[in-house]
Short mmCIF file of C-alpha atoms in Angstrom, two decimals:
data_model
loop_
_atom_site.label_atom_id
_atom_site.label_comp_id
_atom_site.label_asym_id
_atom_site.label_seq_id
_atom_site.Cartn_x
_atom_site.Cartn_y
_atom_site.Cartn_z
CA MET A 9 96.37 103.93 110.63
CA MET A 10 93.90 102.23 112.61
CA LYS A 11 91.07 102.79 110.16
CA GLU A 12 93.24 101.07 107.16
CA LYS A 13 94.12 98.45 109.58
CA PHE A 14 90.55 97.36 110.65
CA LYS A 15 89.17 97.93 106.87
CA ASN A 16 92.10 95.36 105.71
CA HIS A 17 91.18 93.13 108.59
CA ILE A 18 87.28 92.97 108.02
CA HIS A 19 88.14 92.29 104.23
CA THR A 20 90.37 89.38 104.90
CA LEU A 21 87.77 88.00 107.34
CA GLN A 22 84.93 88.56 104.63
CA ASN A 23 86.97 86.33 102.45
CA THR A 24 87.62 83.76 104.86
CA ILE A 25 84.31 83.43 105.98
CA THR A 26 82.73 83.40 102.64
CA LYS A 27 84.89 80.69 101.28
CA ARG A 28 84.30 78.45 104.01
CA LEU A 29 80.32 78.89 104.12
CA GLU A 30 80.35 77.96 100.29
CA GLU A 31 82.50 75.11 101.34
CA ILE A 32 80.04 73.49 104.04
CA ASP A 33 76.99 74.53 101.93
CA GLY A 34 78.42 72.61 98.86
CA LYS A 35 75.88 74.17 96.26
CA ALA A 36 75.22 77.82 96.70
CA THR A 37 77.99 80.25 96.07
CA PHE A 38 77.88 84.12 97.05
CA LYS A 39 76.83 86.47 94.67
CA GLU A 40 79.01 89.72 94.96
CA ASP A 41 77.85 93.30 94.59
CA LYS A 42 79.90 96.35 94.93
CA TRP A 43 78.80 99.37 95.99
CA ASN A 44 79.44 103.05 96.24
CA ARG A 45 77.93 105.77 98.65
CA GLU A 46 77.36 109.02 96.89
CA GLU A 47 78.34 110.87 100.13
CA GLY A 48 81.78 108.79 100.55
CA GLY A 49 82.81 105.39 100.42
CA GLY A 50 81.17 102.16 99.71
CA GLY A 51 81.21 98.78 100.26
CA ILE A 52 81.11 94.90 99.08
CA THR A 53 77.76 92.86 99.69
CA ARG A 54 77.80 88.98 99.42
CA VAL A 55 74.75 87.28 99.52
CA ILE A 56 74.10 83.71 99.31
CA GLU A 57 70.57 82.04 98.74
CA ASN A 58 68.90 78.75 98.15
CA GLY A 59 71.73 76.49 99.02
CA ASN A 60 71.95 73.17 100.44
CA ILE A 61 72.27 74.43 104.01
CA PHE A 62 71.74 78.18 103.75
CA GLU A 63 68.30 79.58 102.82
CA LYS A 64 69.66 82.97 102.84
CA GLY A 65 72.81 84.74 104.24
CA GLY A 66 74.86 87.85 103.71
CA VAL A 67 78.66 88.73 104.80
CA ASN A 68 79.13 92.24 104.09
CA THR A 69 81.99 95.29 104.51
CA SER A 70 81.50 98.85 104.32
CA ALA A 71 83.89 101.93 104.75
CA VAL A 72 82.14 105.16 104.73
CA TYR A 73 83.10 108.61 105.45
CA GLY A 74 81.95 112.44 105.12
CA VAL A 75 79.78 114.94 106.76
CA LEU A 76 78.42 113.50 110.01
CA PRO A 77 74.50 113.07 109.36
CA LYS A 78 72.28 115.05 111.71
CA VAL A 79 70.64 111.97 113.22
CA MET A 80 74.38 111.01 114.10
CA GLN A 81 75.14 114.45 115.44
CA ASP A 82 71.91 114.13 117.61
CA ASN A 83 73.22 110.59 119.10
CA LEU A 84 76.39 111.56 119.78
CA GLY A 85 75.52 114.98 121.18
CA VAL A 86 77.81 116.96 118.49
CA SER A 87 76.94 119.46 115.98
CA PHE A 88 80.21 119.36 113.76
CA GLY A 89 82.29 117.43 111.74
CA ASN A 90 82.98 114.53 109.60
CA PHE A 91 83.23 110.66 110.17
CA PHE A 92 84.96 107.39 109.17
CA ALA A 93 83.12 103.93 109.73
CA THR A 94 84.33 100.82 108.61
CA GLY A 95 82.75 97.13 109.54
CA LEU A 96 81.56 93.74 108.81
CA SER A 97 78.03 92.40 109.19
CA LEU A 98 76.77 89.08 108.73
CA VAL A 99 73.43 87.01 108.84
CA LEU A 100 72.86 83.33 108.22
CA HIS A 101 69.52 82.02 107.71
CA PRO A 102 69.89 78.05 107.77
CA ASN A 103 67.13 75.80 105.95
CA ASN A 104 67.23 73.38 108.65
CA PRO A 105 65.04 74.62 111.62
CA PHE A 106 67.77 72.76 113.88
CA ILE A 107 70.45 75.10 112.83
CA PRO A 108 70.30 78.34 114.58
CA THR A 109 70.18 81.67 112.78
CA VAL A 110 73.22 83.65 113.55
CA HIS A 111 74.40 87.22 113.73
CA ALA A 112 77.34 89.19 113.90
CA ASN A 113 79.23 92.36 113.45
CA TRP A 114 82.42 94.16 114.29
CA ARG A 115 83.07 97.92 113.22
CA TYR A 116 85.18 100.73 113.95
CA PHE A 117 84.40 104.47 114.06
CA GLU A 118 86.16 107.84 113.65
CA LEU A 119 85.25 111.48 114.47
CA TYR A 120 86.78 114.54 113.18
CA ASP A 121 86.27 118.28 113.96
CA LYS A 122 85.55 120.98 111.48
CA ASP A 123 89.34 121.12 110.87
CA ASN A 124 89.40 117.16 109.80
CA ASN A 125 91.42 116.64 113.41
CA LEU A 126 90.68 113.37 114.79
CA VAL A 127 88.50 113.91 117.92
CA ASP A 128 87.28 110.64 118.94
CA GLN A 129 87.51 106.68 118.08
CA TRP A 130 85.95 103.56 119.02
CA PHE A 131 85.13 100.11 118.53
CA GLY A 132 81.84 98.02 118.54
CA GLY A 133 80.44 94.77 117.79
CA GLY A 134 79.39 91.33 118.78
CA GLN A 135 77.61 88.09 117.75
CA ASP A 136 74.75 86.25 118.79
CA LEU A 137 72.83 82.77 118.18
CA THR A 138 69.53 82.44 117.54
CA PRO A 139 68.14 78.59 117.55
CA TYR A 140 64.63 77.41 116.69
CA TYR A 141 65.14 74.42 118.70
CA LEU A 142 67.37 74.39 121.91
CA PHE A 143 70.62 72.25 122.28
CA ASP A 144 72.13 72.90 125.31
CA GLU A 145 75.25 71.86 124.03
CA ASP A 146 75.15 74.12 121.25
CA ALA A 147 74.62 77.16 123.13
CA ILE A 148 77.46 75.92 125.70
CA HIS A 149 79.72 75.79 122.76
CA TRP A 150 78.61 78.90 121.32
CA HIS A 151 79.25 80.57 124.37
CA THR A 152 82.61 78.84 125.29
CA ILE A 153 84.11 80.43 122.06
CA CYS A 154 82.89 83.88 122.96
CA LYS A 155 84.43 83.42 126.23
CA ASN A 156 87.75 82.42 124.97
CA SER A 157 88.10 84.89 122.47
CA CYS A 158 87.43 87.47 125.34
CA ASP A 159 89.78 85.80 127.77
CA LYS A 160 92.72 86.44 125.44
CA THR A 161 92.34 90.28 126.46
CA ASN A 162 90.56 90.37 130.01
CA LEU A 163 89.08 87.60 132.08
CA ASN A 164 86.65 90.17 133.02
CA LEU A 165 85.25 90.87 129.37
CA TYR A 166 82.88 88.17 128.65
CA PRO A 167 80.36 88.22 131.69
CA LYS A 168 80.35 92.00 130.98
CA TYR A 169 79.76 91.71 127.15
CA LYS A 170 77.59 88.26 127.73
CA ASN A 171 75.16 90.71 129.77
CA GLU A 172 75.16 93.27 127.47
CA CYS A 173 74.18 91.27 124.73
CA ASP A 174 71.27 89.72 126.86
CA LYS A 175 70.27 93.12 127.38
CA TYR A 176 70.17 94.47 123.79
CA PHE A 177 68.86 91.53 121.75
CA TRP A 178 65.56 91.58 124.07
CA ASN A 179 62.16 91.77 122.34
CA ILE A 180 60.59 94.36 125.16
CA HIS A 181 57.27 94.03 123.57
CA ARG A 182 57.09 90.23 123.77
CA LYS A 183 59.25 90.07 126.88
CA GLU A 184 61.74 87.24 125.48
CA ALA A 185 65.02 87.43 124.10
CA ARG A 186 65.76 86.98 120.30
CA GLY A 187 67.86 83.99 121.06
CA VAL A 188 70.48 82.60 123.52
CA GLY A 189 72.88 85.63 122.90
CA GLY A 190 76.68 85.94 122.97
CA LEU A 191 78.47 89.14 122.79
CA PHE A 192 77.82 92.89 122.54
CA TYR A 193 80.08 95.77 123.21
CA ASP A 194 80.11 99.30 121.65
CA TYR A 195 81.91 102.64 122.19
CA LEU A 196 85.14 100.82 123.57
CA ARG A 197 87.68 103.83 123.35
CA PRO A 198 91.28 103.73 124.39
CA THR A 199 92.10 104.73 127.97
CA GLN A 200 95.31 104.92 130.23
CA ASP A 201 95.11 101.36 130.69
CA THR A 202 93.79 100.25 127.42
CA THR A 203 95.49 100.82 124.10
CA LEU A 204 93.76 101.34 120.66
CA ASP A 205 95.72 98.38 119.61
CA THR A 206 94.72 96.43 122.49
CA LEU A 207 90.82 97.02 121.50
CA PHE A 208 91.63 96.01 117.87
CA ASN A 209 93.36 92.91 119.14
CA LEU A 210 90.06 92.16 120.89
CA SER A 211 87.71 92.83 118.30
CA SER A 212 89.85 91.08 115.37
CA THR A 213 90.11 87.84 117.68
CA VAL A 214 86.44 87.84 118.32
CA GLY A 215 85.76 88.27 114.77
CA ASN A 216 88.58 85.54 113.82
CA SER A 217 86.88 83.15 116.20
CA PHE A 218 83.37 83.29 114.67
CA LEU A 219 83.82 80.12 112.40
CA GLU A 220 85.09 78.05 114.97
CA ALA A 221 81.87 79.07 117.30
CA TYR A 222 79.28 78.64 114.57
CA LEU A 223 80.28 75.80 112.05
CA PRO A 224 80.55 72.75 114.52
CA ILE A 225 76.96 73.53 115.31
CA VAL A 226 75.98 73.69 111.68
CA GLU A 227 78.23 70.25 110.93
CA CYS A 228 76.29 68.49 113.76
CA ARG A 229 72.69 69.82 112.81
CA LYS A 230 72.98 69.91 109.11
CA ASP A 231 71.79 66.30 108.27
CA MET A 232 69.19 65.98 110.97
CA ALA A 233 65.62 65.17 109.65
CA PHE A 234 62.73 67.67 110.15
CA ASN A 235 59.18 67.64 108.99
CA GLN A 236 57.01 70.58 107.88
CA SER A 237 55.62 71.34 111.50
CA GLN A 238 59.12 72.36 112.35
CA LYS A 239 59.71 74.26 109.49
CA GLU A 240 56.83 76.32 110.38
CA TRP A 241 57.72 76.84 113.82
CA GLN A 242 61.10 77.93 112.59
CA GLU A 243 59.16 80.69 110.30
CA ILE A 244 57.18 81.79 113.04
CA ARG A 245 60.26 82.46 115.17
CA ARG A 246 61.93 84.34 112.35
CA GLY A 247 58.79 86.47 112.48
CA ARG A 248 60.32 87.57 116.13
CA TYR A 249 63.71 87.96 114.58
CA VAL A 250 62.10 90.72 111.90
CA GLU A 251 60.40 92.09 114.85
CA PHE A 252 63.65 92.85 116.77
CA ASN A 253 65.44 94.00 113.53
CA LEU A 254 62.68 96.68 112.50
CA VAL A 255 61.39 97.95 115.97
CA TYR A 256 64.71 98.09 117.96
CA ASP A 257 68.07 97.15 115.88
CA ARG A 258 70.30 100.27 115.91
CA GLY A 259 72.32 99.27 112.87
CA THR A 260 68.76 98.79 110.84
CA LEU A 261 67.24 102.10 112.14
CA PHE A 262 70.35 103.91 111.64
CA GLY A 263 70.86 102.62 108.04
CA LEU A 264 67.24 103.74 107.37
CA LYS A 265 67.69 106.91 109.05
CA THR A 266 70.76 107.93 107.22
CA ASN A 267 70.07 107.04 103.34
CA GLY A 268 71.90 103.60 103.47
CA ARG A 269 71.79 101.18 100.96
CA ILE A 270 68.61 99.69 101.51
CA GLU A 271 69.51 96.24 99.88
CA SER A 272 72.38 95.48 102.53
CA ILE A 273 70.58 96.65 105.41
CA LEU A 274 67.49 94.43 104.97
CA MET A 275 69.55 91.60 103.70
CA SER A 276 69.47 90.52 107.30
CA LEU A 277 65.65 89.39 106.85
CA PRO A 278 64.80 85.99 106.47
CA PRO A 279 63.34 85.25 103.22
CA ASN A 280 60.03 83.09 104.47
CA VAL A 281 58.35 84.16 107.65
CA LYS A 282 55.13 83.48 109.00
CA PHE A 283 52.69 86.06 111.54
CA ILE A 284 50.08 83.51 113.05
CA TYR A 285 47.73 85.12 115.70
CA ASN A 286 48.31 84.43 118.91
CA HIS A 287 50.50 81.39 118.33
CA GLU A 288 51.39 79.61 121.44
CA PRO A 289 53.29 76.51 121.35
CA LEU A 290 52.01 73.08 122.70
CA PRO A 291 52.79 72.67 126.57
CA ASN A 292 55.89 70.91 127.20
CA SER A 293 56.54 70.54 123.73
CA GLU A 294 60.50 71.29 122.16
CA GLU A 295 59.27 74.13 121.13
CA ALA A 296 57.87 75.23 124.75
CA LYS A 297 60.87 74.65 125.89
CA LEU A 298 62.72 77.17 123.89
CA VAL A 299 60.51 79.82 124.69
CA GLU A 300 60.76 78.95 128.33
CA VAL A 301 64.30 79.56 128.06
CA LEU A 302 64.22 82.65 126.14
CA LYS A 303 62.16 84.49 129.04
CA LYS A 304 64.85 84.63 131.13
CA PRO A 305 68.89 85.21 130.24
CA LYS A 306 70.74 82.19 131.07
CA ASN A 307 74.37 81.57 132.12
CA TRP A 308 75.53 78.79 129.86
CA ILE A 309 79.13 77.96 131.23
#
């Protein structure tokens, strides 16, 4: 069954990612918290804090099921049934402001009728990069791996999902992107031309490429010296990250409205953030260079 296949995949991926992140950090290890959902299912939350490289981060998996909550019924336009949802979600907030924050999520959903017959199923997910200082070569590398992982399924997918990512991770009230984007896709259903296994292969290929996309950037930037002013800029920009997650992010809002596990939902928030009134970077500074790029999505490759 696909739900078991995908659940096994994300658990394996969780182990692979957390093991490699611990190795590169060299100090902190992931604290594991297994939890159960009263309505059905549960998950494994793994959080890393106060490391050499990662100030805070989480790599979480869940597999939940039960009666479809009212808010989901409204979103999906149905008035019945049960559901099953499983996925992996990760966020990493580095200490060094020259290393970008990164977010990724890969998920699978099934919907059943009143008699528990499968009536719908789809994949969703993606990954995006949020730098505090812009290095073009990092963004190019990130997008190259994103493109390569999509191209293994279909050469038309990367530009489509890259565009969807640019539209989704957009702070409307700020008129700026959260970062330099990546991939975003949702409601990928099997069709006459695309099998369920093809969609699984796409999602698993993207997920399996995550370390290849992110860790070379970490390795390149982790030993760069930074000062207090640059750290403060990182914390100011983290504020924009928080704004997006609490105002627009579907996953965060869905979790808060459906009695989700609060600690796992808010794991994505950074530990130290600054909100400074009407802050503007100095003209022609490296900080201003980043903000200028975020005002309009860019094709990096």
